PDB file of C-alpha atoms in Angstrom:
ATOM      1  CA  UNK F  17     123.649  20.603  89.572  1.00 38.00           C
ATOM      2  CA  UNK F  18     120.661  23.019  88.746  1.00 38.00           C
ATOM      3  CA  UNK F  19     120.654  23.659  92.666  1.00 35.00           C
ATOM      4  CA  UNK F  20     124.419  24.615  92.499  1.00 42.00           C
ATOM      5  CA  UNK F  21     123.943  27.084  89.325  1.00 37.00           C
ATOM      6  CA  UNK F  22     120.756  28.696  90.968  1.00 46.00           C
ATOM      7  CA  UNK F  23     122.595  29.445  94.049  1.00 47.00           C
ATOM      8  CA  UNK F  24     125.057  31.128  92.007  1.00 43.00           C
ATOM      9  CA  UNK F  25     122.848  33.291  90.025  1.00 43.00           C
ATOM     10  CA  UNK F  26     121.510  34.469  93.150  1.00 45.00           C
ATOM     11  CA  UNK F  27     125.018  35.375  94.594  1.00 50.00           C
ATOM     12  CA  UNK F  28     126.005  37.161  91.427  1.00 48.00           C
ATOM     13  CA  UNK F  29     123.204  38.858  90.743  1.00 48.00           C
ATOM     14  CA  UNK F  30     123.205  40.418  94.662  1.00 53.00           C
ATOM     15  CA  UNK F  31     126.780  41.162  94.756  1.00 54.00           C
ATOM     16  CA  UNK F  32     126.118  43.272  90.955  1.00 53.00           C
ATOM     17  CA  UNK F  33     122.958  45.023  93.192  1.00 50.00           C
ATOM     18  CA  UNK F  34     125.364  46.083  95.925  1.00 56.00           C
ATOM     19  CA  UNK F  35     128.698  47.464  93.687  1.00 53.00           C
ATOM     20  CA  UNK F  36     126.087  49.396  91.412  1.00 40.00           C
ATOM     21  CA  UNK F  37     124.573  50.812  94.720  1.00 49.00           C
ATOM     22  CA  UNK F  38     128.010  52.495  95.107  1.00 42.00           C
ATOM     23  CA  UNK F  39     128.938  56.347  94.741  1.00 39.00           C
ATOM     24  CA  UNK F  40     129.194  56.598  90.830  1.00 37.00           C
ATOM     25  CA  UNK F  41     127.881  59.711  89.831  1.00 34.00           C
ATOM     26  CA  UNK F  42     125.845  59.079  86.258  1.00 30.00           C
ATOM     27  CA  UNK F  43     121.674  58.347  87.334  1.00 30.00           C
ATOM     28  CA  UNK F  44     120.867  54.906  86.529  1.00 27.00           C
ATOM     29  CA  UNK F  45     116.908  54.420  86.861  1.00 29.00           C
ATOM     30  CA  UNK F  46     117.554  50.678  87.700  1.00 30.00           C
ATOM     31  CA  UNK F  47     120.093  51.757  91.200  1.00 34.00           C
ATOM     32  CA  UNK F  48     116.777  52.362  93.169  1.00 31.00           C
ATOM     33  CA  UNK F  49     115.262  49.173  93.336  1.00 28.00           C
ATOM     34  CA  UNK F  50     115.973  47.350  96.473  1.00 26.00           C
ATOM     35  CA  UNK F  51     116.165  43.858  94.651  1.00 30.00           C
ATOM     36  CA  UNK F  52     118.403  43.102  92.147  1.00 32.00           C
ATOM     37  CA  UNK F  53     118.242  41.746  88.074  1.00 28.00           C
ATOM     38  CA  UNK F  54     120.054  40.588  85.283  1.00 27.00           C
ATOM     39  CA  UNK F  55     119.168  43.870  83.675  1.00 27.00           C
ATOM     40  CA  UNK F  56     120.462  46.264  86.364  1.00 31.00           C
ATOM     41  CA  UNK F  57     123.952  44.360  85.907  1.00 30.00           C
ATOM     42  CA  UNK F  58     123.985  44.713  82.413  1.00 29.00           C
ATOM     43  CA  UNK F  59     122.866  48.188  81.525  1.00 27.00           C
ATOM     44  CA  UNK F  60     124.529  50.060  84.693  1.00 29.00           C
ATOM     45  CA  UNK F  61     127.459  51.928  83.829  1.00 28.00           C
ATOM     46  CA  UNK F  62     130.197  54.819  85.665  1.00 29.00           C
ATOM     47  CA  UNK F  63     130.867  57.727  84.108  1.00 27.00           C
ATOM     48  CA  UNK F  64     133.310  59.637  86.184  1.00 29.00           C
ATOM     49  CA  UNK F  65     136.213  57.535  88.135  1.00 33.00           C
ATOM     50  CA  UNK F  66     136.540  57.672  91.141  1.00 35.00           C
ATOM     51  CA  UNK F  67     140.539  59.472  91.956  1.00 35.00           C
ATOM     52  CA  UNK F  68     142.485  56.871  91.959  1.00 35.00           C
ATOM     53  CA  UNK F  69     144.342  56.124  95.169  1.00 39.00           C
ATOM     54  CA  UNK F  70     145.416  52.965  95.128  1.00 40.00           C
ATOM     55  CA  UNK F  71     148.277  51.334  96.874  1.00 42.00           C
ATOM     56  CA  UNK F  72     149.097  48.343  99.251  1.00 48.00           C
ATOM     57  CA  UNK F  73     150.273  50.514 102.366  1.00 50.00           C
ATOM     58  CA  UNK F  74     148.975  53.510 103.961  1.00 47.00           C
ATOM     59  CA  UNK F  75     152.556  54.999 104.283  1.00 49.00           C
ATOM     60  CA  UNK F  76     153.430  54.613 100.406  1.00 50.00           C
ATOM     61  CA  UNK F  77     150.028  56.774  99.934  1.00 57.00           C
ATOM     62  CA  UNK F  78     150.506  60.330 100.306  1.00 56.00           C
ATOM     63  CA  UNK F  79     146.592  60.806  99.470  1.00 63.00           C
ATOM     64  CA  UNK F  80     146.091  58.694 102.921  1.00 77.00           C
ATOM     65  CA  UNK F  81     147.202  61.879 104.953  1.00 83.00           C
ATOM     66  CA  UNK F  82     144.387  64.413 103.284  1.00 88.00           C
ATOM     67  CA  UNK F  83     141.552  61.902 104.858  1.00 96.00           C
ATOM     68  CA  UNK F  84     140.638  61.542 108.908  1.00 97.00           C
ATOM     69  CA  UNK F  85     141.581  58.691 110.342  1.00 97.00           C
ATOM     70  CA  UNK F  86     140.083  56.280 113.525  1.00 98.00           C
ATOM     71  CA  UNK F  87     142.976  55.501 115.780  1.00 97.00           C
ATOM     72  CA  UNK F  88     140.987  52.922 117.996  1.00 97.00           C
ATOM     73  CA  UNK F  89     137.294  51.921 118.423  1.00 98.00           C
ATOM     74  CA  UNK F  90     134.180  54.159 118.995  1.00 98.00           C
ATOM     75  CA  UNK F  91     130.653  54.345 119.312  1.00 98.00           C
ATOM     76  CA  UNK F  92     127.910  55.262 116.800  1.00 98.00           C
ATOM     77  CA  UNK F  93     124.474  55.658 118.021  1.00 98.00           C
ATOM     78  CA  UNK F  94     122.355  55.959 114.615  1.00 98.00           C
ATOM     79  CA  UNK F  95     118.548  56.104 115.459  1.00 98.00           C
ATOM     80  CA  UNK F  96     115.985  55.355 113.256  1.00 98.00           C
ATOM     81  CA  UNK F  97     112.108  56.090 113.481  1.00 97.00           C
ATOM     82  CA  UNK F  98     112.776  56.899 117.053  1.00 98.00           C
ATOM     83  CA  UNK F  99     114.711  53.650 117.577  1.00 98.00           C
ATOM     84  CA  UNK F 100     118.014  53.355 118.617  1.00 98.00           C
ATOM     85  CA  UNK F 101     120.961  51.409 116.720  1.00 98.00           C
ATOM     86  CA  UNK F 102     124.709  50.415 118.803  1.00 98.00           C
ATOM     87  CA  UNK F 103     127.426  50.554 116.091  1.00 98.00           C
ATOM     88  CA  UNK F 104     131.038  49.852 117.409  1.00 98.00           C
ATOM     89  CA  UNK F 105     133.527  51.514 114.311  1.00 98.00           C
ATOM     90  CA  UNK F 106     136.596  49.227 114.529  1.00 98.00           C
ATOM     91  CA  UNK F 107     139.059  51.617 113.485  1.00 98.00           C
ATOM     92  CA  UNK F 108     142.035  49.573 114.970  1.00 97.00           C
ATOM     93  CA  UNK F 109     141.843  47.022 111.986  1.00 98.00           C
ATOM     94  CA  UNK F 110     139.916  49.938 109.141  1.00 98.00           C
ATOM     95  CA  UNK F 111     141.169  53.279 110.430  1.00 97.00           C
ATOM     96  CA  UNK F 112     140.629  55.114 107.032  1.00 97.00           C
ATOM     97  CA  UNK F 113     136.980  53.825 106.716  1.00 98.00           C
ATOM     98  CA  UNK F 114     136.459  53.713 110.214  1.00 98.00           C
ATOM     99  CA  UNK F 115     137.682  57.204 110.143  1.00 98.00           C
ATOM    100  CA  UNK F 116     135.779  58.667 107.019  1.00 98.00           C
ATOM    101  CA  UNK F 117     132.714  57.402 109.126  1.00 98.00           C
ATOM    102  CA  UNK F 118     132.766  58.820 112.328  1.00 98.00           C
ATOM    103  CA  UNK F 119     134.325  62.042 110.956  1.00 98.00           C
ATOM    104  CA  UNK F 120     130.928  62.139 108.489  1.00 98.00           C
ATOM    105  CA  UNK F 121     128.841  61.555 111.530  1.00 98.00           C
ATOM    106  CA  UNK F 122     130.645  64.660 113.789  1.00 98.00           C
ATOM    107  CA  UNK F 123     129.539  66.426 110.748  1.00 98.00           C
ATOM    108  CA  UNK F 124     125.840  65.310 110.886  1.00 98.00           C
ATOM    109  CA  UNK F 125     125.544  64.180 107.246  1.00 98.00           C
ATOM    110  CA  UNK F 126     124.133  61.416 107.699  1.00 98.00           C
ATOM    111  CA  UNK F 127     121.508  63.095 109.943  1.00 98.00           C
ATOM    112  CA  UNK F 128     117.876  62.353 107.696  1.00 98.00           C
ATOM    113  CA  UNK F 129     119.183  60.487 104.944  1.00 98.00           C
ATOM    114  CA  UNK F 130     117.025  57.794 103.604  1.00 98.00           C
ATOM    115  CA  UNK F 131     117.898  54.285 103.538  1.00 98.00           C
ATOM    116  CA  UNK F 132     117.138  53.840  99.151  1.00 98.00           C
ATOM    117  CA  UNK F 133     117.973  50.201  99.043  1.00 97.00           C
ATOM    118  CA  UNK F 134     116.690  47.155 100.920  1.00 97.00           C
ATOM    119  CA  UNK F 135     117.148  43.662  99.565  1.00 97.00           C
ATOM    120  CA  UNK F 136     115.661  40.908 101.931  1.00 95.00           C
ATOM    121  CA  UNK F 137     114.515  38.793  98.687  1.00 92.00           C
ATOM    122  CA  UNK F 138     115.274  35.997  97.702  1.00 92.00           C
ATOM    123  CA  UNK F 139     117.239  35.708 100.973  1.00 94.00           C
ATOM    124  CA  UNK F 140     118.345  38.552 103.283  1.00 96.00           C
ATOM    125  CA  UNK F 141     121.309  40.721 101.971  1.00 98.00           C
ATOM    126  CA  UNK F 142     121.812  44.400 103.099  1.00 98.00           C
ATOM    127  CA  UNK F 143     119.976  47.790 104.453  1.00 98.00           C
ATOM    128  CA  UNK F 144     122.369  50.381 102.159  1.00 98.00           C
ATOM    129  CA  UNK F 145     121.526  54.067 102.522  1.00 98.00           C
ATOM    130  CA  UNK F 146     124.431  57.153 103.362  1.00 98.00           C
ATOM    131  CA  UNK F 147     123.702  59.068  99.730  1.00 98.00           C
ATOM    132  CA  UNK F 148     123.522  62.364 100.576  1.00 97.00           C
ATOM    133  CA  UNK F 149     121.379  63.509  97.468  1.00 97.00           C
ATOM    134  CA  UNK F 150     118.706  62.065  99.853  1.00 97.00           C
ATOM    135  CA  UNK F 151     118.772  64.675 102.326  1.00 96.00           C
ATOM    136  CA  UNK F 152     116.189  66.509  99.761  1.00 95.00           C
ATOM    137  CA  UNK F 153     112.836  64.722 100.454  1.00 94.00           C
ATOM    138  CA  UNK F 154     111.825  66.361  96.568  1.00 95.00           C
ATOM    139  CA  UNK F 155     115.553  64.718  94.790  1.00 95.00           C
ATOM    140  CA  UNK F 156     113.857  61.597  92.747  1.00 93.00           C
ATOM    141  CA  UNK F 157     113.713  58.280  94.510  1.00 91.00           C
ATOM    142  CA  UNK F 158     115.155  56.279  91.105  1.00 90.00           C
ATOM    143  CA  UNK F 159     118.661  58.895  91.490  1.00 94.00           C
ATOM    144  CA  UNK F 160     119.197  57.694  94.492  1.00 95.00           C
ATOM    145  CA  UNK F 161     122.405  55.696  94.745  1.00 95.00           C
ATOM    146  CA  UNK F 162     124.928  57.835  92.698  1.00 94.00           C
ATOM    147  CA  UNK F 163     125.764  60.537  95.052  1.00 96.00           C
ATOM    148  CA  UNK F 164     128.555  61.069  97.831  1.00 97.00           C
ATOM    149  CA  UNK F 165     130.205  63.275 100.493  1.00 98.00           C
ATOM    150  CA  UNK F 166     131.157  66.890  98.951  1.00 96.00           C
ATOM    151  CA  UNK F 167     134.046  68.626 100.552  1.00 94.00           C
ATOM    152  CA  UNK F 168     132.336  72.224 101.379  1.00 93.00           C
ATOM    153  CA  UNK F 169     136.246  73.697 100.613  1.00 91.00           C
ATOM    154  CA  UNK F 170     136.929  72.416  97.256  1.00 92.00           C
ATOM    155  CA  UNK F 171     133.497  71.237  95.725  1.00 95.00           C
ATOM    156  CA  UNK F 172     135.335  67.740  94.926  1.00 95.00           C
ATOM    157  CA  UNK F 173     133.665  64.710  96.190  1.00 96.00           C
ATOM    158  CA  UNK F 174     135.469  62.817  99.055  1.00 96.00           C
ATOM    159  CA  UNK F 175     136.974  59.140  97.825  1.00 96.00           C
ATOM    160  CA  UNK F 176     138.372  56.273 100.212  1.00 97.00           C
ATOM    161  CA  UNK F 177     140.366  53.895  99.142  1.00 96.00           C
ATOM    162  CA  UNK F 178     139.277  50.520  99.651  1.00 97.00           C
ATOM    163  CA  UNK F 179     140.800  49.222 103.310  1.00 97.00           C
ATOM    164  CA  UNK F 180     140.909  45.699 104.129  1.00 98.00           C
ATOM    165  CA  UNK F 181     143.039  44.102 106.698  1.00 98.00           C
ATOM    166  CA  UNK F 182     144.188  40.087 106.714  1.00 97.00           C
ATOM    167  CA  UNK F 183     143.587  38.141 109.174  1.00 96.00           C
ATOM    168  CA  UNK F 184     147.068  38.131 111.364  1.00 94.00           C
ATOM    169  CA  UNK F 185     148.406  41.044 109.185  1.00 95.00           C
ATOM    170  CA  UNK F 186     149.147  44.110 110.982  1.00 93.00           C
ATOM    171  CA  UNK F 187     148.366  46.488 108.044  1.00 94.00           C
ATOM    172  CA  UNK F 188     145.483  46.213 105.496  1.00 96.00           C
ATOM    173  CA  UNK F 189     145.713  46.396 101.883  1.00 95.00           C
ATOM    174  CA  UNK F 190     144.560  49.405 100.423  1.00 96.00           C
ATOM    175  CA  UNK F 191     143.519  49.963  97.116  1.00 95.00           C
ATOM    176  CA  UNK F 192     142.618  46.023  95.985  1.00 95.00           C
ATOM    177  CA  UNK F 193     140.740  43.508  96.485  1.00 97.00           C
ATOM    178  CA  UNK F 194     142.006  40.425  98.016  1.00 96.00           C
ATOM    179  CA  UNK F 195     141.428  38.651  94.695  1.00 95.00           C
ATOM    180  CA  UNK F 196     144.028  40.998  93.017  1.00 95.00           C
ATOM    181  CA  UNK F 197     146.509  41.641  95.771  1.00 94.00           C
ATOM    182  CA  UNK F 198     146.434  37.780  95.423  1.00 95.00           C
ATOM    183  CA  UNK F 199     145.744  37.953  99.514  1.00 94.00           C
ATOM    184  CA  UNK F 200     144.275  33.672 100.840  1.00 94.00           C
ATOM    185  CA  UNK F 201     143.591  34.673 104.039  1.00 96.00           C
ATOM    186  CA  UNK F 202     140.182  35.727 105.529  1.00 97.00           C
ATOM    187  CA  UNK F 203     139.629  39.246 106.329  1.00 98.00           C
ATOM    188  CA  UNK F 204     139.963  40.371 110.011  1.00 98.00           C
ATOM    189  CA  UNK F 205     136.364  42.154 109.589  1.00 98.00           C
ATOM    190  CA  UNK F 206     134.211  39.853 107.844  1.00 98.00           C
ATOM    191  CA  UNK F 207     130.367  39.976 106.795  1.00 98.00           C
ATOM    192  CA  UNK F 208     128.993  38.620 109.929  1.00 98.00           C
ATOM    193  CA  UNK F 209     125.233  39.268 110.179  1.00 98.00           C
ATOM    194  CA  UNK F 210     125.309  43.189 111.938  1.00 98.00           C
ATOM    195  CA  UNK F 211     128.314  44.031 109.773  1.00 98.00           C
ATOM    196  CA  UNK F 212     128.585  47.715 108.523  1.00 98.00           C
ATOM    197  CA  UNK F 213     130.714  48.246 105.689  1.00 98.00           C
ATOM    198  CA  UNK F 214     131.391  50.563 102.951  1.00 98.00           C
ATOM    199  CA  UNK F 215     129.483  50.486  99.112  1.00 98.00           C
ATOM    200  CA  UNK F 216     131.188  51.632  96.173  1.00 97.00           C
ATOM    201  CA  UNK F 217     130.902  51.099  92.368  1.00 94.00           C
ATOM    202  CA  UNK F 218     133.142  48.848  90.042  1.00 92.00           C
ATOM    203  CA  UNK F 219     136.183  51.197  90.656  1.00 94.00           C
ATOM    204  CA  UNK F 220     137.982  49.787  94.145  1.00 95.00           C
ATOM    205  CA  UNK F 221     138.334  53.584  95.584  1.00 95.00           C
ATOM    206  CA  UNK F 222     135.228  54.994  94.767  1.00 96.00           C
ATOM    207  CA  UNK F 223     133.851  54.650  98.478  1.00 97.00           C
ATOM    208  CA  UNK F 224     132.744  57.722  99.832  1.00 97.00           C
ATOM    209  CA  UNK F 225     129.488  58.039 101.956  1.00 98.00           C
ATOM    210  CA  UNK F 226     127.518  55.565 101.172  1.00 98.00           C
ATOM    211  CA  UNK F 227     127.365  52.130 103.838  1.00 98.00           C
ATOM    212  CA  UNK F 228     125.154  48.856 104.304  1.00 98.00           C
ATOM    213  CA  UNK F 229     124.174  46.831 107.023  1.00 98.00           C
ATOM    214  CA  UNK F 230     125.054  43.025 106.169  1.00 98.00           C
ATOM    215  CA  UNK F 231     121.193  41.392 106.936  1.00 98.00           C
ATOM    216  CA  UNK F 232     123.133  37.733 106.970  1.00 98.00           C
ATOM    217  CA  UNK F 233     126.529  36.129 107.294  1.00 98.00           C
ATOM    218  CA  UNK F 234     127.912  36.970 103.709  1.00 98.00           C
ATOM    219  CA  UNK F 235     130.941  35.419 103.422  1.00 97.00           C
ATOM    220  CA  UNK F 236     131.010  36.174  99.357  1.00 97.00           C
ATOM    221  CA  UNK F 237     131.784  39.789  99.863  1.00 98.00           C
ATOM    222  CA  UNK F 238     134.517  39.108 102.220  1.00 98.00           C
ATOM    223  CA  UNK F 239     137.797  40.369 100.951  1.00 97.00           C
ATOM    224  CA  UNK F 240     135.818  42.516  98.137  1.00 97.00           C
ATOM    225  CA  UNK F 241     133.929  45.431 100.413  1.00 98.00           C
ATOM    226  CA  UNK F 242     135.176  47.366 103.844  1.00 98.00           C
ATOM    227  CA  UNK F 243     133.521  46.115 106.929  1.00 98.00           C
ATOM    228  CA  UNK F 244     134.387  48.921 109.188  1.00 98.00           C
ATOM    229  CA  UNK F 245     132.615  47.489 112.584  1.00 98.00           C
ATOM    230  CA  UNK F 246     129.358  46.038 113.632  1.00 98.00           C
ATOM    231  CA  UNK F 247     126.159  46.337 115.085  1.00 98.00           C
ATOM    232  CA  UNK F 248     126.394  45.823 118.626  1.00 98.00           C
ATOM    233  CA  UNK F 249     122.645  46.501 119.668  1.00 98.00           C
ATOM    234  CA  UNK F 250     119.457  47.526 118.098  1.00 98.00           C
ATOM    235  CA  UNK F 251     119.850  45.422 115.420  1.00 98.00           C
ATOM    236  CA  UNK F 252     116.022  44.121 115.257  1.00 98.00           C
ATOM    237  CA  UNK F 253     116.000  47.856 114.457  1.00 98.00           C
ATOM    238  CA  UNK F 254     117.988  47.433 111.461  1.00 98.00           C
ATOM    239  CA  UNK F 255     115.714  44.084 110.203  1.00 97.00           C
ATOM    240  CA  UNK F 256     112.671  46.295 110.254  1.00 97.00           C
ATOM    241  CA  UNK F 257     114.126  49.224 108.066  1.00 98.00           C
ATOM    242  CA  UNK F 258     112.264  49.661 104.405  1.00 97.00           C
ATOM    243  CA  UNK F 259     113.082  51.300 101.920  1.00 97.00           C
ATOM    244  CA  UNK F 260     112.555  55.057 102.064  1.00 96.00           C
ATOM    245  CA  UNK F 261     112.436  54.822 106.031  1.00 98.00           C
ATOM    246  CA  UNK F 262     115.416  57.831 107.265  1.00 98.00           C
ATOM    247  CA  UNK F 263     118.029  58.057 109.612  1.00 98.00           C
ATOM    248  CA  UNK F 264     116.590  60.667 112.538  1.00 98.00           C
ATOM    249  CA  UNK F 265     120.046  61.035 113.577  1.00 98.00           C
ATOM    250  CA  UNK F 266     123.569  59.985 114.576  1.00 98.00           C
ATOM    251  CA  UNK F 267     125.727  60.462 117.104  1.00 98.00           C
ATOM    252  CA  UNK F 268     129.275  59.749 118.369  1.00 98.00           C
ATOM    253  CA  UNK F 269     128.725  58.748 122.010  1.00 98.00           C
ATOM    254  CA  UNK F 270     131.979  57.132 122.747  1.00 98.00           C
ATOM    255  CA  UNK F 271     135.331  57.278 121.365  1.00 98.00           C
ATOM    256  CA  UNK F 272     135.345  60.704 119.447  1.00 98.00           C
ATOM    257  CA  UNK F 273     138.815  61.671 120.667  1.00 98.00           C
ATOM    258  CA  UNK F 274     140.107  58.606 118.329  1.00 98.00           C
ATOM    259  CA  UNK F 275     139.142  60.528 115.606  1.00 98.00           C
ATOM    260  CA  UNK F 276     142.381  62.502 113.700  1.00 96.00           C
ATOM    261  CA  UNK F 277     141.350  64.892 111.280  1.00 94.00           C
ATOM    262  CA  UNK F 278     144.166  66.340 108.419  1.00 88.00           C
ATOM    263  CA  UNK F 279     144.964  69.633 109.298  1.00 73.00           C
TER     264      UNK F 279
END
């Protein structure tokens, strides 16, 4: 039984790491370490909400059309202290997340960001960086976490809703978790070891720039985060990131014309 409840802890307790790693934009001193505590769940708190955009079909979402969208797959080619990493964006089965991401690459945003959180202990979990705040190598390492992508037209910060497609379904559910769109079936995108998915706070749409690489198969976040593709090579790369280590660059190098932008 004691084995049971510690394996719990340790799921709850690295889940509370990740969703506090997401875009909220109040500094928490505790969102910069890369492993996670009782404390950091209990003390970390949001602000600001994220817009809300919630709904359980793209087309019933007006807010859907302001964002860029992934009609079909491409290729991300994110290198890291001069080593390359193969991402394949599925944005087929997550074309809003899928979409957000490639159209954030074209931009080069995330071009010398710093990865702020790794958690390998007591079991491998994720590689999480995309906070632009980072960019500045003099912005404090313990605020680091809390930012996201600002629109350069209207100053606002850029939200996504949360986008995650059922197994068989042939439209995701936007805006919920699986949990509370009361959805039993597995995710078409799961947390396979490679996976790259989106990181947000408590709120369901507060995704915005910020990603992780899954370090494991973990099947607990399934149905609760946006895996938006996978890691198709270089992913010895990604097991021997630190914290503090940046991204050098990254590139579209397939697939660009996929990408729809609004307007």
């Amino acid at each position: 039984m004691r084995l049971k409840v510690s394996k719990f802890l340790v799921v709850l307790l690295m889940v509370g790491a990740l969703m506090l790693g997401g875009c909220s934009t109040q500094q928490v001193s505790s969102n910069s370490s890369p492993t996670s505590t009782a404390t950091q769940t209990s003390t970390t708190t949001t602000t600001t909400e994220a817009t809300s955009v919630s709904a359980t079909t793209s087309e019933s979402n007006p807010v859907m059309k302001d964002l860029p969208r992934l009609e079909g797959k491409a290729t991300v080619v994110m290198t890291v202290k001069g080593s390359p990493i193969t991402i394949e964006v599925d944005g087929t089965n997550a074309p809003i997340t899928a979409g957000n991401f490639v159209d954030l690459v074209q931009k080069g945003v995330y071009d010398g960001l710093v990865f702020h959180r790794v958690v390998r202990e007591p079991q491998p979990f994720v590689v999480q960086g995309g906070d632009p705040q980072s960019k500045d190598p003099k912005f404090p390492a313990n605020r680091l976490g809390t930012g996201g992508y600002i629109e350069p037209k209207t100053g606002n910060q850029r939200y996504i809703p949360l986008e995650i497609k059922p197994k068989g379904e042939a439209s995701p559910i936007y805006g919920k978790t699986f949990q509370e769109a009361g959805v039993t079936k597995p995710p078409q995108l799961q947390h396979k070891q490679g996976a790259i998915a989106m990181a947000r706070s408590q709120q369901p749409d507060s995704a915005s720039s910020q990603f992780y690489f899954a370090l494991a198969d973990l099947e607990f976040l399934d149905g609760n985060y946006a895996v938006f593709g996978y890691v198709t090579q270089g992913f010895d790369v990604v097991n021997k990131i630190q914290q503090g280590d940046r991204i050098d660059s990254a590139k579209v190098t397939q697939g660009a014309e996929n990408l729809k932008t609004p307007g």
